[in-house]
Amino acid sequence: MASTPVHWSRIGEAGTVMGMKLFLLTFRIFGRSGFQLFLYPVICYYYLLRKSARQASKQYLQQIRPFLPVEQRSSLSSFRHFMVFGEVLLDKLLVWMGHIDKDDVILVSRDTIEKIDCQRKGGIIIVSHLGNFEVGSALANQIPNMRLTLLIYTRHAEKFNSLMKTVTGNSDMEIIQVSDVSPATIMMLSNRINAGGYVVIAGDRVPVSGQARISMVRFLGKLAPMPQGPFILAGLLKCPVYLMFCLKQHAQYHVYFELFLERLKFGDRKKRLETLDNTVQEYAKRLEYYCLQTPLQWFNFFPFWGDNQVLTTNPIPPVESKVDIS
């Protein structure tokens, strides 16, 4: 009998914060070249130690391989996947320390970002564990008077947040625990958005509190559970929803910023569930599209699909899929 997949929130991050401290120390002493040499044995150790993460990586790579051109498939390996993750961990710290700034990043969606900068209407920015959303968030935080509030599951993040504050002294972005979003929290977020602030939340991990608010959607050929929470929040706050992906391509970060929804409106209960399912599916299409651009930058090292049924091996066409819900 197959074992039930462990929820992502119960998977510890043993060694991750300590490893990041070692990464940072190595970078400070030896620079990027020395860090690259140090990274290999560290990732070897982590790769051998973390069987569940290794299996999750192999599951993901097996799932995405048929969607990629033949010439790209040979470059996929679980160990290389881990190596890319190690490099991104260092970048997460370097961007907050100022070693990566706006001159090092290509803003692919400059028009959308400039529009946000001018209008300051506020809204929700949905990120994911694809690429390095910290780079985009940190650069957005450099825009004068732009306030970001990050909703995150703090049991995983609190040590990393403490480390970032220790090495950077950064306190401009407020972090709120996702597992405790009360009516008072909703009111506080509404006030911030009405004042032109932005709420940042991940859209690719199911809620800690249970399976009630998820949609089963097509993602890389299989049914996968994805959260409704970010979109329920958008409906309650009556604000625009943006998607942000920050991918490292050709040794440089590229920030992709999309207006996903101007406003999400719910009807009766039946209409609401249908609207949520359709919206989450559209989000999964965009996530899949960007996954295919940088397949080794997917950093969900847990059983993302579980044992869900295979649907198709035909990739979703790389088109600008948008949701228009009234």
Coordinates of N, CA and C in Angstrom, one line a residue, residues 39-166:
L39 N 30.7 24.8 -3.5 CA 29.3 24.3 -3.7 C 29.2 22.8 -4.0
Y40 N 30.2 22.3 -4.8 CA 30.1 21.0 -5.3 C 30.0 19.9 -4.1
P41 N 31.0 19.9 -3.2 CA 30.9 18.9 -2.1 C 29.7 19.1 -1.2
V42 N 29.3 20.4 -1.0 CA 28.1 20.7 -0.1 C 26.9 20.1 -0.8
I43 N 26.7 20.3 -2.1 CA 25.5 19.7 -2.7 C 25.6 18.2 -2.8
C44 N 26.8 17.7 -3.0 CA 26.9 16.2 -3.0 C 26.4 15.6 -1.7
Y45 N 26.8 16.3 -0.6 CA 26.4 15.8 0.8 C 24.8 15.9 0.9
Y46 N 24.3 17.1 0.5 CA 22.9 17.3 0.6 C 22.1 16.4 -0.3
Y47 N 22.6 16.1 -1.5 CA 22.0 15.2 -2.4 C 21.9 13.8 -1.9
L48 N 22.9 13.3 -1.3 CA 22.9 12.0 -0.7 C 22.1 11.9 0.5
L49 N 22.1 13.0 1.3 CA 21.3 12.9 2.6 C 19.8 13.0 2.4
R50 N 19.4 13.8 1.5 CA 17.9 14.1 1.4 C 17.3 13.3 0.3
K51 N 16.9 12.1 0.7 CA 16.3 11.1 -0.2 C 15.0 11.6 -0.8
S52 N 14.2 12.2 0.1 CA 12.8 12.6 -0.3 C 12.9 13.7 -1.3
A53 N 13.9 14.7 -1.1 CA 14.1 15.8 -2.0 C 14.6 15.3 -3.4
R54 N 15.5 14.3 -3.3 CA 16.1 13.7 -4.5 C 15.0 13.0 -5.3
Q55 N 14.1 12.3 -4.7 CA 13.0 11.6 -5.4 C 12.1 12.6 -6.0
A56 N 11.8 13.7 -5.3 CA 10.9 14.7 -5.8 C 11.5 15.4 -7.0
S57 N 12.8 15.6 -7.0 CA 13.5 16.2 -8.1 C 13.3 15.3 -9.4
K58 N 13.6 14.0 -9.1 CA 13.5 13.0 -10.3 C 12.1 12.9 -10.8
Q59 N 11.1 13.0 -9.9 CA 9.7 13.0 -10.3 C 9.4 14.2 -11.2
Y60 N 9.8 15.3 -10.8 CA 9.6 16.6 -11.6 C 10.3 16.5 -12.9
L61 N 11.5 16.1 -13.0 CA 12.3 16.0 -14.2 C 11.7 15.0 -15.2
Q62 N 11.2 13.9 -14.6 CA 10.6 12.9 -15.5 C 9.3 13.5 -16.0
Q63 N 8.6 14.3 -15.3 CA 7.3 14.8 -15.7 C 7.5 15.9 -16.8
I64 N 8.5 16.7 -16.7 CA 8.7 17.8 -17.6 C 9.4 17.4 -18.9
R65 N 10.2 16.3 -18.8 CA 11.0 15.9 -20.0 C 10.3 15.8 -21.3
P66 N 9.1 15.2 -21.3 CA 8.4 15.0 -22.6 C 7.9 16.4 -23.2
F67 N 7.9 17.4 -22.4 CA 7.4 18.7 -22.9 C 8.5 19.5 -23.5
L68 N 9.7 19.1 -23.4 CA 10.9 19.9 -23.8 C 11.4 19.4 -25.2
P69 N 12.0 20.3 -26.0 CA 12.6 19.8 -27.2 C 13.7 18.7 -26.9
V70 N 13.8 17.8 -27.8 CA 14.7 16.7 -27.6 C 16.1 17.1 -27.2
E71 N 16.6 18.2 -27.9 CA 18.0 18.6 -27.6 C 18.2 19.1 -26.2
Q72 N 17.1 19.5 -25.5 CA 17.2 20.0 -24.1 C 17.2 18.8 -23.0
R73 N 16.7 17.7 -23.4 CA 16.4 16.6 -22.4 C 17.6 16.0 -21.8
S74 N 18.7 16.0 -22.6 CA 19.9 15.3 -22.1 C 20.6 16.1 -21.0
S75 N 20.3 17.4 -20.9 CA 20.9 18.3 -19.9 C 20.2 18.2 -18.6
L76 N 19.1 17.5 -18.5 CA 18.4 17.4 -17.2 C 19.0 16.3 -16.4
S77 N 19.3 16.6 -15.1 CA 19.7 15.6 -14.2 C 19.3 16.1 -12.8
S78 N 19.1 15.2 -11.9 CA 18.6 15.6 -10.5 C 19.8 16.3 -9.8
F79 N 21.0 15.8 -10.0 CA 22.2 16.4 -9.3 C 22.4 17.9 -9.8
R80 N 22.2 18.1 -11.1 CA 22.4 19.4 -11.7 C 21.3 20.3 -11.1
H81 N 20.1 19.8 -11.0 CA 18.9 20.5 -10.4 C 19.3 21.0 -9.0
F82 N 20.0 20.2 -8.2 CA 20.4 20.6 -6.9 C 21.5 21.6 -6.9
M83 N 22.4 21.5 -7.9 CA 23.5 22.5 -8.0 C 22.9 23.9 -8.3
V84 N 21.9 23.9 -9.2 CA 21.3 25.2 -9.6 C 20.6 25.8 -8.3
F85 N 20.0 24.9 -7.5 CA 19.3 25.4 -6.3 C 20.4 26.0 -5.3
G86 N 21.6 25.4 -5.2 CA 22.6 26.0 -4.4 C 23.0 27.4 -4.8
E87 N 23.2 27.5 -6.1 CA 23.6 28.9 -6.6 C 22.5 29.9 -6.4
V88 N 21.2 29.5 -6.5 CA 20.1 30.4 -6.2 C 20.1 30.8 -4.7
L89 N 20.4 29.9 -3.9 CA 20.4 30.2 -2.4 C 21.3 31.3 -2.1
L90 N 22.5 31.3 -2.7 CA 23.5 32.4 -2.5 C 22.9 33.7 -3.1
D91 N 22.3 33.7 -4.2 CA 21.7 34.9 -4.8 C 20.6 35.5 -4.0
K92 N 19.9 34.6 -3.3 CA 18.8 35.1 -2.4 C 19.4 36.1 -1.4
L93 N 20.6 35.8 -0.9 CA 21.2 36.7 0.1 C 21.9 37.9 -0.6
L94 N 22.6 37.6 -1.7 CA 23.3 38.7 -2.4 C 22.4 39.8 -2.8
V95 N 21.2 39.5 -3.3 CA 20.4 40.6 -3.8 C 20.0 41.5 -2.6
W96 N 19.7 41.0 -1.4 CA 19.4 41.9 -0.3 C 20.6 42.6 0.2
M97 N 21.8 42.1 0.0 CA 23.0 42.8 0.4 C 23.5 43.8 -0.6
G98 N 22.8 43.9 -1.7 CA 23.1 44.9 -2.7 C 24.1 44.5 -3.8
H99 N 24.5 43.2 -3.8 CA 25.5 42.7 -4.8 C 24.8 42.5 -6.1
I100 N 23.5 42.3 -6.1 CA 22.7 42.2 -7.3 C 21.7 43.4 -7.3
D101 N 21.8 44.3 -8.2 CA 21.0 45.5 -8.3 C 20.3 45.6 -9.6
K102 N 19.5 46.6 -9.8 CA 18.7 46.8 -11.0 C 19.5 46.8 -12.3
D103 N 20.7 47.1 -12.2 CA 21.6 47.1 -13.4 C 22.0 45.7 -13.8
D104 N 21.9 44.8 -12.9 CA 22.2 43.4 -13.2 C 21.0 42.6 -13.7
V105 N 19.9 43.2 -13.8 CA 18.6 42.5 -14.1 C 18.0 43.0 -15.3
I106 N 17.4 42.2 -16.2 CA 16.7 42.6 -17.3 C 15.2 42.6 -17.0
L107 N 14.6 43.7 -17.1 CA 13.1 43.9 -16.9 C 12.4 43.6 -18.2
V108 N 12.0 42.4 -18.4 CA 11.3 42.0 -19.6 C 10.0 42.7 -19.8
S109 N 9.3 42.9 -18.7 CA 8.0 43.6 -18.8 C 8.1 45.0 -18.2
R110 N 9.0 45.8 -18.8 CA 9.2 47.1 -18.3 C 8.0 48.0 -18.3
D111 N 7.2 47.9 -19.3 CA 6.0 48.7 -19.4 C 5.0 48.5 -18.3
T112 N 4.8 47.2 -17.9 CA 3.9 46.9 -16.8 C 4.5 47.4 -15.5
I113 N 5.8 47.3 -15.3 CA 6.4 47.7 -14.0 C 6.3 49.3 -13.9
E114 N 6.6 49.9 -15.1 CA 6.5 51.4 -15.0 C 5.1 51.9 -14.8
K115 N 4.1 51.1 -15.3 CA 2.7 51.5 -15.1 C 2.4 51.4 -13.6
I116 N 2.8 50.3 -13.0 CA 2.6 50.1 -11.5 C 3.3 51.3 -10.7
D117 N 4.5 51.6 -11.2 CA 5.3 52.6 -10.5 C 4.6 54.0 -10.5
C118 N 3.9 54.3 -11.6 CA 3.2 55.5 -11.8 C 1.8 55.5 -11.1
Q119 N 1.1 54.5 -11.3 CA -0.3 54.5 -10.8 C -0.4 54.2 -9.3
R120 N 0.5 53.3 -8.8 CA 0.4 53.0 -7.3 C -1.0 52.6 -6.9
K121 N -1.7 51.8 -7.6 CA -3.0 51.4 -7.3 C -3.0 50.3 -6.2
G122 N -1.9 49.7 -6.0 CA -1.8 48.6 -5.0 C -2.4 47.3 -5.7
G123 N -2.1 46.1 -5.0 CA -2.6 44.9 -5.6 C -1.9 43.7 -5.0
I124 N -2.1 42.5 -5.5 CA -1.5 41.3 -5.1 C -0.5 40.9 -6.2
I125 N 0.7 40.5 -5.8 CA 1.7 39.9 -6.7 C 1.9 38.5 -6.3
I126 N 1.6 37.6 -7.3 CA 1.7 36.2 -7.0 C 3.0 35.7 -7.6
V127 N 3.8 35.1 -6.7 CA 5.1 34.5 -7.1 C 5.1 33.0 -7.0
S128 N 6.2 32.4 -7.2 CA 6.2 30.9 -7.1 C 7.6 30.5 -6.7
H129 N 7.8 29.2 -6.5 CA 9.1 28.6 -6.2 C 9.8 28.2 -7.5
L130 N 9.5 28.9 -8.6 CA 10.3 28.8 -9.8 C 11.2 30.0 -9.9
G131 N 12.5 29.8 -10.1 CA 13.4 30.9 -10.2 C 13.7 31.5 -8.9
N132 N 13.8 32.8 -8.8 CA 14.3 33.4 -7.6 C 13.4 34.7 -7.4
F133 N 12.3 34.5 -6.7 CA 11.4 35.7 -6.6 C 12.0 36.7 -5.7
E134 N 12.9 36.3 -4.8 CA 13.5 37.3 -3.9 C 14.2 38.4 -4.7
V135 N 14.8 38.1 -5.9 CA 15.4 39.1 -6.7 C 14.4 40.2 -7.1
G136 N 13.3 39.7 -7.7 CA 12.3 40.7 -8.1 C 11.7 41.4 -7.0
S137 N 11.5 40.8 -5.8 CA 10.9 41.5 -4.6 C 11.9 42.5 -4.1
A138 N 13.2 42.2 -4.0 CA 14.2 43.1 -3.5 C 14.3 44.3 -4.4
L139 N 14.3 44.1 -5.7 CA 14.4 45.2 -6.7 C 13.2 46.1 -6.6
A140 N 12.0 45.5 -6.5 CA 10.7 46.3 -6.3 C 10.8 47.1 -5.1
N141 N 11.4 46.5 -4.0 CA 11.6 47.2 -2.8 C 12.5 48.4 -2.8
Q142 N 13.3 48.5 -3.9 CA 14.1 49.7 -4.1 C 13.4 50.9 -4.7
I143 N 12.2 50.6 -5.2 CA 11.4 51.8 -5.8 C 11.0 52.6 -4.6
P144 N 11.2 53.9 -4.7 CA 10.9 54.8 -3.5 C 9.4 54.7 -3.1
N145 N 9.2 54.6 -1.8 CA 7.8 54.5 -1.2 C 7.0 53.3 -1.7
M146 N 7.6 52.3 -2.3 CA 6.8 51.1 -2.7 C 6.9 50.2 -1.5
R147 N 5.8 49.9 -0.9 CA 5.7 49.0 0.3 C 5.2 47.6 -0.1
L148 N 6.0 46.6 0.3 CA 5.7 45.2 0.0 C 5.4 44.5 1.3
T149 N 4.3 43.7 1.3 CA 4.0 42.8 2.5 C 4.1 41.4 2.0
L150 N 5.0 40.6 2.5 CA 5.2 39.2 2.1 C 4.4 38.3 3.0
L151 N 3.4 37.5 2.4 CA 2.7 36.5 3.1 C 3.5 35.2 2.9
I152 N 3.9 34.5 4.0 CA 4.7 33.4 3.8 C 4.5 32.4 5.0
Y153 N 4.8 31.1 4.8 CA 4.7 30.2 5.9 C 5.9 30.3 6.8
T154 N 5.8 31.0 7.9 CA 7.1 31.4 8.6 C 7.8 30.2 9.3
R155 N 7.2 29.1 9.5 CA 7.9 28.0 10.2 C 9.1 27.6 9.3
H156 N 8.9 27.7 8.0 CA 10.1 27.4 7.1 C 10.9 28.7 6.9
A157 N 10.4 29.8 7.1 CA 11.1 31.1 6.7 C 11.8 31.8 7.8
E158 N 11.4 31.6 9.1 CA 11.8 32.4 10.1 C 13.3 32.5 10.3
K159 N 14.0 31.3 10.2 CA 15.4 31.3 10.3 C 16.1 32.0 9.2
F160 N 15.6 31.8 8.0 CA 16.1 32.5 6.8 C 15.9 34.0 6.9
N161 N 14.7 34.4 7.4 CA 14.5 35.8 7.6 C 15.4 36.4 8.6
S162 N 15.7 35.7 9.7 CA 16.6 36.2 10.7 C 18.0 36.3 10.1
L163 N 18.4 35.4 9.3 CA 19.7 35.4 8.7 C 19.8 36.7 7.7
M164 N 18.8 36.9 6.9 CA 18.8 38.1 6.0 C 18.9 39.4 6.8
K165 N 18.2 39.5 7.9 CA 18.2 40.7 8.7 C 19.6 40.9 9.3
T166 N 20.2 39.7 9.7 CA 21.6 39.8 10.3 C 22.6 40.3 9.3

